[in-house]
Short mmCIF file of C-alpha atoms and ligand atoms in Angstrom, two decimals:
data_model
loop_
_atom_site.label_atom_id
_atom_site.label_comp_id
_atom_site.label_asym_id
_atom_site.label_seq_id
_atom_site.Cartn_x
_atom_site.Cartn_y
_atom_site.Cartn_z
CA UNK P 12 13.07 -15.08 10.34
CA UNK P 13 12.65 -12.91 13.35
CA UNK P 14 15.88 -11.31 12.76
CA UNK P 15 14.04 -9.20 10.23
CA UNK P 16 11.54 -8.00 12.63
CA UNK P 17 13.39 -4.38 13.32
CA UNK P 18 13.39 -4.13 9.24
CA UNK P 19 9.32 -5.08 9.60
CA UNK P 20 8.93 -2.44 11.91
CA UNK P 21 11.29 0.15 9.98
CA UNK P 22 8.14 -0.88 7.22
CA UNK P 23 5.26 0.16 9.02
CA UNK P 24 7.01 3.42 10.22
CA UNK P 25 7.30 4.37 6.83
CA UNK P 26 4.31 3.48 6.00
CA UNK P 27 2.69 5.19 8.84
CA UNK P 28 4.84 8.49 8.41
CA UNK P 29 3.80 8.46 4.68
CA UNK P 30 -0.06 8.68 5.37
CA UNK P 31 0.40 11.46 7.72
CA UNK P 32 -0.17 14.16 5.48
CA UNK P 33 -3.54 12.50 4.13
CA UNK P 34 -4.82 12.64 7.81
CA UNK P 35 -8.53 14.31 7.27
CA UNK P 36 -8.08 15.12 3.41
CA UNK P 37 -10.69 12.96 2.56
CA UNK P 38 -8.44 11.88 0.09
CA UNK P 39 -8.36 7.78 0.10
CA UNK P 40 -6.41 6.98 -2.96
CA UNK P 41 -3.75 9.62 -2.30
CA UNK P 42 -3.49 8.01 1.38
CA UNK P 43 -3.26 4.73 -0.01
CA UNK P 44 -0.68 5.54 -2.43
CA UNK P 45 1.43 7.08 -0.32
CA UNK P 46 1.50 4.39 2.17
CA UNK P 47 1.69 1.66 -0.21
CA UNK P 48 5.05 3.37 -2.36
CA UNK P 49 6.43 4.18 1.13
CA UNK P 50 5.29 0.39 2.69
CA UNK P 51 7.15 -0.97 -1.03
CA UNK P 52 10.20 0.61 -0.72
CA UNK P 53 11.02 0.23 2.82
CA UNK P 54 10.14 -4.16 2.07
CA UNK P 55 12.47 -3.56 -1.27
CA UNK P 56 15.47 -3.23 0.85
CA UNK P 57 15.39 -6.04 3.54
CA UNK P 58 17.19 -9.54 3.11
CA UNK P 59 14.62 -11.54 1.78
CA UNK P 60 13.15 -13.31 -1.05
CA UNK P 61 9.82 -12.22 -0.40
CA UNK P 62 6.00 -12.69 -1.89
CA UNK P 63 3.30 -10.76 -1.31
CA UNK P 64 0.49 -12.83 -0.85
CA UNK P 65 -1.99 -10.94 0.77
CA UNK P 66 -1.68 -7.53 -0.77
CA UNK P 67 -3.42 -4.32 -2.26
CA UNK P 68 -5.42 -6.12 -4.82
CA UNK P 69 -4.71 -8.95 -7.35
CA UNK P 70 -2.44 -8.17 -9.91
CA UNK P 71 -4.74 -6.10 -13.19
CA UNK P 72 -6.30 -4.25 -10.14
CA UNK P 73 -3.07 -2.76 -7.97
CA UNK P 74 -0.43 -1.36 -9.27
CA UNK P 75 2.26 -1.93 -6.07
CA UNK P 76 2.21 -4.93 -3.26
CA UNK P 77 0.01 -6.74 -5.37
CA UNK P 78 -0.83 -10.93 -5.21
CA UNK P 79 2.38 -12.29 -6.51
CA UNK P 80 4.58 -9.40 -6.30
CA UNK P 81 8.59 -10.60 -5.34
CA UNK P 82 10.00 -8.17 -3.10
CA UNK P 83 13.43 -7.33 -0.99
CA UNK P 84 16.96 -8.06 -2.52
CA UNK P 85 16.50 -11.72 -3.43
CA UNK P 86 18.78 -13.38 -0.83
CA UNK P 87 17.25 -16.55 1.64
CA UNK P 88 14.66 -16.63 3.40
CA UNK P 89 11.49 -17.01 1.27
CA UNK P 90 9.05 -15.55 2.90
CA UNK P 91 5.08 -14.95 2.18
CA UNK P 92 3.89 -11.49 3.02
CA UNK P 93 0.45 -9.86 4.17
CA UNK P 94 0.23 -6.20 3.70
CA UNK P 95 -2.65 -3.52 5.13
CA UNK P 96 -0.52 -0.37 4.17
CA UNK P 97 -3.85 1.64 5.57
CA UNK P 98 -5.84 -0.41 8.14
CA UNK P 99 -8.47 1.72 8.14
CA UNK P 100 -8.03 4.22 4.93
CA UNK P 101 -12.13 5.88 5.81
CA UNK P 102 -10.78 6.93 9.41
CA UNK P 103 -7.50 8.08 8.16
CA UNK P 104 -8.57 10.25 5.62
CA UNK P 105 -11.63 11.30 7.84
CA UNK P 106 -9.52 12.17 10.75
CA UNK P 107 -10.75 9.65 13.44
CA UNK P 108 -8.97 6.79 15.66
CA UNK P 109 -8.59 3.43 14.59
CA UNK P 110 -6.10 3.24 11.48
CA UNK P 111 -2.75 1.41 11.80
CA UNK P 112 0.02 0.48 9.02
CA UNK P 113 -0.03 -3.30 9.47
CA UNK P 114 2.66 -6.42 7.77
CA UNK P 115 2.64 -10.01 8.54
CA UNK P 116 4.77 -12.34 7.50
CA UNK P 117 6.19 -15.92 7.61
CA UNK P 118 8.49 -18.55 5.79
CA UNK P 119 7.07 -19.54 2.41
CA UNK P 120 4.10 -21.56 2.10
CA UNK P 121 3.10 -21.05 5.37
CA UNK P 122 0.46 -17.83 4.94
CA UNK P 123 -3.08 -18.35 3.31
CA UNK P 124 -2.85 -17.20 -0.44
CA UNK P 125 -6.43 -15.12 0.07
CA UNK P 126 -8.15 -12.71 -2.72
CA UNK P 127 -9.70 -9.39 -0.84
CA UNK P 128 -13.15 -10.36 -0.06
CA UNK P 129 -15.47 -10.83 2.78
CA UNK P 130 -14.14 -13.51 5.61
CA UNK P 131 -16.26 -14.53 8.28
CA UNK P 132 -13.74 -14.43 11.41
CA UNK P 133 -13.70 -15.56 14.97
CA UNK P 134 -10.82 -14.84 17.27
CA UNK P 135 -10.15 -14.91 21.09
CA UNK P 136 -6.97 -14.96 23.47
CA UNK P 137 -5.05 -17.48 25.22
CA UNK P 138 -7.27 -18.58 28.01
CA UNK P 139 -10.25 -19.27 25.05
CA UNK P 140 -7.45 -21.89 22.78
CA UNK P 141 -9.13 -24.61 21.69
CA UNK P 142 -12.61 -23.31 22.83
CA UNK P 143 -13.88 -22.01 19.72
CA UNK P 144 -15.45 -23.74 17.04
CA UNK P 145 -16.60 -21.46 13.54
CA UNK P 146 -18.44 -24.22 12.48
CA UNK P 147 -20.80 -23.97 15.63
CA UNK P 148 -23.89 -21.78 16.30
CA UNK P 149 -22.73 -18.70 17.66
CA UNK P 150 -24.52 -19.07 21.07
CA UNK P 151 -22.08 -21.99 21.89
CA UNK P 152 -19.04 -20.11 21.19
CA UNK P 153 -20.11 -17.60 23.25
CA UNK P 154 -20.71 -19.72 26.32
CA UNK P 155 -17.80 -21.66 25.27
CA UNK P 156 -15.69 -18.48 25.66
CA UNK P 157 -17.08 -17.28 28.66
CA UNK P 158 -16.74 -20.06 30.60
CA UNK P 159 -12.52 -20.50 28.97
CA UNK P 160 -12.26 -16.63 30.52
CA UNK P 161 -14.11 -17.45 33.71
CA UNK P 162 -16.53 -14.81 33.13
CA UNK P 163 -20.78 -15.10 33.18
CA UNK P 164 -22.61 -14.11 29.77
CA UNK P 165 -23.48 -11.09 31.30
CA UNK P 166 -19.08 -10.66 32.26
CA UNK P 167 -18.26 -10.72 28.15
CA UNK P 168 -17.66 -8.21 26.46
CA UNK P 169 -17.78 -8.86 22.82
CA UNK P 170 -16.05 -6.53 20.06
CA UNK P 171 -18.41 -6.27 16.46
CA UNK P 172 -17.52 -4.02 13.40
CA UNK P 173 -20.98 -1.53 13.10
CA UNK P 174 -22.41 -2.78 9.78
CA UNK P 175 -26.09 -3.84 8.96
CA UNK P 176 -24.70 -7.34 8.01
CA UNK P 177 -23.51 -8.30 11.59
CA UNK P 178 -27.06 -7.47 12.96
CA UNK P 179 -27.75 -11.48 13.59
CA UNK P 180 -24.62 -11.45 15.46
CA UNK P 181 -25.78 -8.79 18.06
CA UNK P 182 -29.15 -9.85 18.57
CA UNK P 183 -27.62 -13.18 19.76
CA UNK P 184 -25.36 -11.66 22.17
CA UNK P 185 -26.91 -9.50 23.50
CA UNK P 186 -29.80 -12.20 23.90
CA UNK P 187 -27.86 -14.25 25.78
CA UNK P 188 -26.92 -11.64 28.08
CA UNK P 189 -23.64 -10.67 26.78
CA UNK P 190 -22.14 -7.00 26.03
CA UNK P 191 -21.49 -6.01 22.61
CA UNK P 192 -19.37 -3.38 21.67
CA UNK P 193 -19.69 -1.87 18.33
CA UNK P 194 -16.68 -0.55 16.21
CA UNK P 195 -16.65 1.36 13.36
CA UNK P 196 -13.75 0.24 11.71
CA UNK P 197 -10.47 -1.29 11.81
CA UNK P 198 -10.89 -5.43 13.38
CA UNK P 199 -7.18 -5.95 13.14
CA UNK P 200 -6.56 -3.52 15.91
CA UNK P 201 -9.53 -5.21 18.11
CA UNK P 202 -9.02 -9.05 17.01
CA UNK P 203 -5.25 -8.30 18.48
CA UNK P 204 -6.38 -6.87 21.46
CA UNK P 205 -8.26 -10.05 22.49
CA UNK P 206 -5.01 -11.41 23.51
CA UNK P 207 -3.73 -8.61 25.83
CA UNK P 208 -5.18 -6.89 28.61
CA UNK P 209 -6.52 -3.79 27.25
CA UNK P 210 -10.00 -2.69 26.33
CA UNK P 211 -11.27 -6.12 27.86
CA UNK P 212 -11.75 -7.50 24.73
CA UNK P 213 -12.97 -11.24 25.30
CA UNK P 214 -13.83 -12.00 21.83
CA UNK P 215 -14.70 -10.65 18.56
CA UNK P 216 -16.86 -11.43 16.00
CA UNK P 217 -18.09 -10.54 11.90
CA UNK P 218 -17.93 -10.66 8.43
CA UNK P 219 -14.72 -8.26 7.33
CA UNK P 220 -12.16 -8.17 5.22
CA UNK P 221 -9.99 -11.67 4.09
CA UNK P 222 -6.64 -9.75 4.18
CA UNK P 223 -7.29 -7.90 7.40
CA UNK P 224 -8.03 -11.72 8.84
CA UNK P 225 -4.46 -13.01 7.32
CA UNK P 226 -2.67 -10.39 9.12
CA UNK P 227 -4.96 -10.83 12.62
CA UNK P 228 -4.49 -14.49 12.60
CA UNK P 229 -0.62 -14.12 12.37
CA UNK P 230 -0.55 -11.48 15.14
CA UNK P 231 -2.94 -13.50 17.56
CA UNK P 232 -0.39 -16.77 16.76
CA UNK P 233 2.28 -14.50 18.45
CA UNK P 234 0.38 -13.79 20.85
CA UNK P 235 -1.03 -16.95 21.85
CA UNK P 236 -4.88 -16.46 20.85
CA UNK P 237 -6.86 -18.40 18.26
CA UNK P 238 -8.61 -17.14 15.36
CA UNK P 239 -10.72 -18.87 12.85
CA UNK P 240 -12.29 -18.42 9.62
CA UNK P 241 -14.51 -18.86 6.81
CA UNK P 242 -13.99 -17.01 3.32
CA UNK P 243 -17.55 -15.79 1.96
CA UNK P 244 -17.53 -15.78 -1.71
CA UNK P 245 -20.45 -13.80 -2.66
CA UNK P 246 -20.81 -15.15 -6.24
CA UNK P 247 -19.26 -17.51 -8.55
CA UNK P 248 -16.78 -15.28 -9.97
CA UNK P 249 -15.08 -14.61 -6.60
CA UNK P 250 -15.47 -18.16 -6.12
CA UNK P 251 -13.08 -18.96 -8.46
CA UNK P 252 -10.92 -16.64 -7.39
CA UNK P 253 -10.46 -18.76 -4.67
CA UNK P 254 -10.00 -21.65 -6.61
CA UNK P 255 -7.37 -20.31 -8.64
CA UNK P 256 -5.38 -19.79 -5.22
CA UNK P 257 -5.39 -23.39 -4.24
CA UNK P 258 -8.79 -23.38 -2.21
CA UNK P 259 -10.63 -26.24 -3.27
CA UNK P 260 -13.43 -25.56 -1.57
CA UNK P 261 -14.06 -21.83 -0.78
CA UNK P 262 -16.32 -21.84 2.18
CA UNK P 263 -14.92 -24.59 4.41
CA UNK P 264 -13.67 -23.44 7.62
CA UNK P 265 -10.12 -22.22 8.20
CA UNK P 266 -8.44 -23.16 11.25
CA UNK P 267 -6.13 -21.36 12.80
CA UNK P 268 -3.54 -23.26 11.36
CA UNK P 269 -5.04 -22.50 7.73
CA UNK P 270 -4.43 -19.21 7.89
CA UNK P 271 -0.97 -19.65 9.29
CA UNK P 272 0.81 -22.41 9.75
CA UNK P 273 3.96 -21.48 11.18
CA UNK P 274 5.36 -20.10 14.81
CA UNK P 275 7.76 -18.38 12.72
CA UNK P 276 5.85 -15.72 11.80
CA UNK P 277 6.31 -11.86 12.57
CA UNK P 278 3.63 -8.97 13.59
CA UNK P 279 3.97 -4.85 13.04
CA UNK P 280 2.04 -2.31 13.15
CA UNK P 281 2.53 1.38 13.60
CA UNK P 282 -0.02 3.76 14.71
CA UNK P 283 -1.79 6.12 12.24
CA UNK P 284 -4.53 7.38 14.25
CA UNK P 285 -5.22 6.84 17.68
CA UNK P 286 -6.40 3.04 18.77
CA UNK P 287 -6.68 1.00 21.53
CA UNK P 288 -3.42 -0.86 20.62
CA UNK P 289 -0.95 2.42 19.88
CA UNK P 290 -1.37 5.92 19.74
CA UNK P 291 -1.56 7.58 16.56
CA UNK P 292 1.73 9.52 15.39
CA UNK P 293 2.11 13.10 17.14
CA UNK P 294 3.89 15.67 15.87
CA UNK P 295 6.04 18.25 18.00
CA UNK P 296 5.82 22.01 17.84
CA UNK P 297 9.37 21.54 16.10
CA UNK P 298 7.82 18.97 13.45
CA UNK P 299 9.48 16.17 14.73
CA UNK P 300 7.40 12.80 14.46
CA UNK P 301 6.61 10.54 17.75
CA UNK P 302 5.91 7.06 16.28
CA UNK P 303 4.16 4.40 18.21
CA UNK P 304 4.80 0.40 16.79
CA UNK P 305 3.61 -2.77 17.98
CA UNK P 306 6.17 -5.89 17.19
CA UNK P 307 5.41 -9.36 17.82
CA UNK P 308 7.01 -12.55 16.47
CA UNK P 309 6.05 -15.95 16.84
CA UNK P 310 9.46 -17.15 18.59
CA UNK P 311 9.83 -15.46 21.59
CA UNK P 312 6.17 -14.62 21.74
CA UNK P 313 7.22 -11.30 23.23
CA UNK P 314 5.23 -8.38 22.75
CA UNK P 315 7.43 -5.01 21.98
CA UNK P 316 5.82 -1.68 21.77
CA UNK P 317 8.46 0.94 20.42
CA UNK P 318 8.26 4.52 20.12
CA UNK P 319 10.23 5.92 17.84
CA UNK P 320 11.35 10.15 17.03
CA UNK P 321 11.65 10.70 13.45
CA UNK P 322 13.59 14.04 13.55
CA UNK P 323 12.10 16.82 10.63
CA UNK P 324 14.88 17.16 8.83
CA UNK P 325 15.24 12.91 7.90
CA UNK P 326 11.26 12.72 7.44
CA UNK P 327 11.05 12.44 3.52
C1 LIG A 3 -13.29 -4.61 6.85
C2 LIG A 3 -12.44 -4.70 8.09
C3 LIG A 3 -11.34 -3.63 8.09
O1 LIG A 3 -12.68 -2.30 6.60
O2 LIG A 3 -12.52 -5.01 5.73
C4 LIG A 3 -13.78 -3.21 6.63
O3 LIG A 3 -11.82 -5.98 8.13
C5 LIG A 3 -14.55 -3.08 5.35
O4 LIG A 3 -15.88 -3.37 5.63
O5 LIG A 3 -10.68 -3.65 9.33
P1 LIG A 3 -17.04 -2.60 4.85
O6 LIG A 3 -16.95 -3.13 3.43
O7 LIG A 3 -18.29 -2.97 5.53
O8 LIG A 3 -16.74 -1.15 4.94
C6 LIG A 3 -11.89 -2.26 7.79
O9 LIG A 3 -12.68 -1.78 8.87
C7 LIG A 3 -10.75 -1.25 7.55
O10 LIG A 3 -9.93 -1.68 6.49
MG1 LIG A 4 -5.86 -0.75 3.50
MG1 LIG A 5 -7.88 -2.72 5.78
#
């Protein structure tokens, strides 16, 4: 499996190169689309038998890299995929940091099979493992973290997406004497970084997107971190969504584990915009492309940051 991890990272690229243009258009569905097609066609041609099963939407609502889409040439392995062609389509098309072209992916059966709704998600680094509990009151994660990263409440530095609904969350932070740093979008980028030494991220915390927490949780495996979970069905119908892909019961909490069982798992993501994780993609006074990618894999637990030059005249 991590033999495909230069064609995983030739996928981002594309992706990433694709939504270029779309940088501060305002234009979200063009940005989308083009990252998506690009993000398709690149995953058509690797040597796989791939799924998506994290994807752009479920299958009446997305047209490419929907749920249940088969992709690559057919030939062994089977392997489930989680796509983000856009992490962070507002910022793109707005022209701020924060957006990345992200893929996950592992052998068959191994990824959660998770519609695109609201997941409640925890997720630390190594020194935190087996620390963190989503089925405890905030407050004790907190200390629990704290005292993993040998830090005092007033030492953490906690990462939280800016939104009204994460205003519980902050007040007991910052209560108990910890530092919260607000986002405005994009909690793949930050739930990575809790496992590497940038940014000082000791933990974050919130209510975001299902499919961005598939993708984290694989990245953070590589890495060594832990991240847990809890889907949050806001009414019957998506529900039973969940139902229909094998949840029994919607809300329980998702270990680590749940969301991906497997060390054979691979992480990429290219830079859009400027992040914390890469810088966004520059382009030279000759139009040449400088591409910054992340690449992780669950094997070697090795973390690769590649820059690649896509020269004008081979950028589609
Ligand atoms: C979340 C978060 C993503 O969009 O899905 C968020 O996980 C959407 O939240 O990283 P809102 O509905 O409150 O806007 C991102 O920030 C970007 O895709
Ligand atoms: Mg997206
Ligand atoms: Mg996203």
């Amino acid at each position: 499996m991590h033999k495909l991890s230069l064609d995983f990272l030739k996928v981002t690229e594309a992706a990433a190169v694709a939504s270029l243009p779309w940088v501060g258009t305002g234009e979200k569905n063009s940005a989308d689309d083009a990252a998506t097609t690009a993000m398709r066609e690149m995953l058509n041609q690797v040597n796989m038998n791939g799924t998506v099963v994290i994807g752009e939407g479920e299958l009446d609502e997305a047209p490419m890299l929907y749920i249940g889409e088969k992709l690559g040439n057919g030939s062994e392995p089977k392997i489930d995929i989680a796509v983000d062609p856009i992490e962070g389509t507002t910022p793109t098309v707005n022209g701020q940091g924060n957006a990345n072209a992200v893929i996950a992916a592992a052998p068959k059966g191994t990824l959660l099979h998770a519609p695109d709704m609201y997941m409640e998600k925890i997720a630390v680094g190594p020194k935190a493992i087996g620390k963190i509990d989503i089925d405890a009151p905030l407050i004790d994660n907190i200390k629990a973290v704290a005292s993993a990263n040998g830090k005092s409440l007033s030492e953490l530095n906690v990462y939280v997406q800016d939104r009204d609904r994460h205003k519980g969350y902050i007040d007991t932070i910052r209560e108990a004497g910890g530092k919260v740093h607000l986002f405005s979008e994009g909690d793949v980028t930050y739930s990575i970084a809790t496992c590497l030494e940038i940014g000082n991220v000791d933990m974050v915390i919130g209510i975001g997107g299902a499919p961005e927490g598939v993708v984290s949780a694989v990245g953070i495996k590589c890495l060594g971190g832990e991240m847990q979970a809890r889907l949050l069905p806001r009414n019957e119908e998506e529900a039973d969504r969940c139902r229909k892909m094998g949840l029994a019961n919607p809300e329980t909490a998702l270990r680590h584990n749940d969301l991906v069982s497997s060390d054979d798992c691979i992480f990429a993501a290219t830079g859009i915009t400027e992040n914390i994780l890469l810088n966004g993609i520059k382009v030279s006074p000759e139009g040449n492309y400088l591409v910054n990618s992340v690449l992780l894999n669950g094997e070697d637990k090795q973390l690769r940051f590649i820059e690649s030059l896509y020269l004008k005249n081979r950028i589609a």
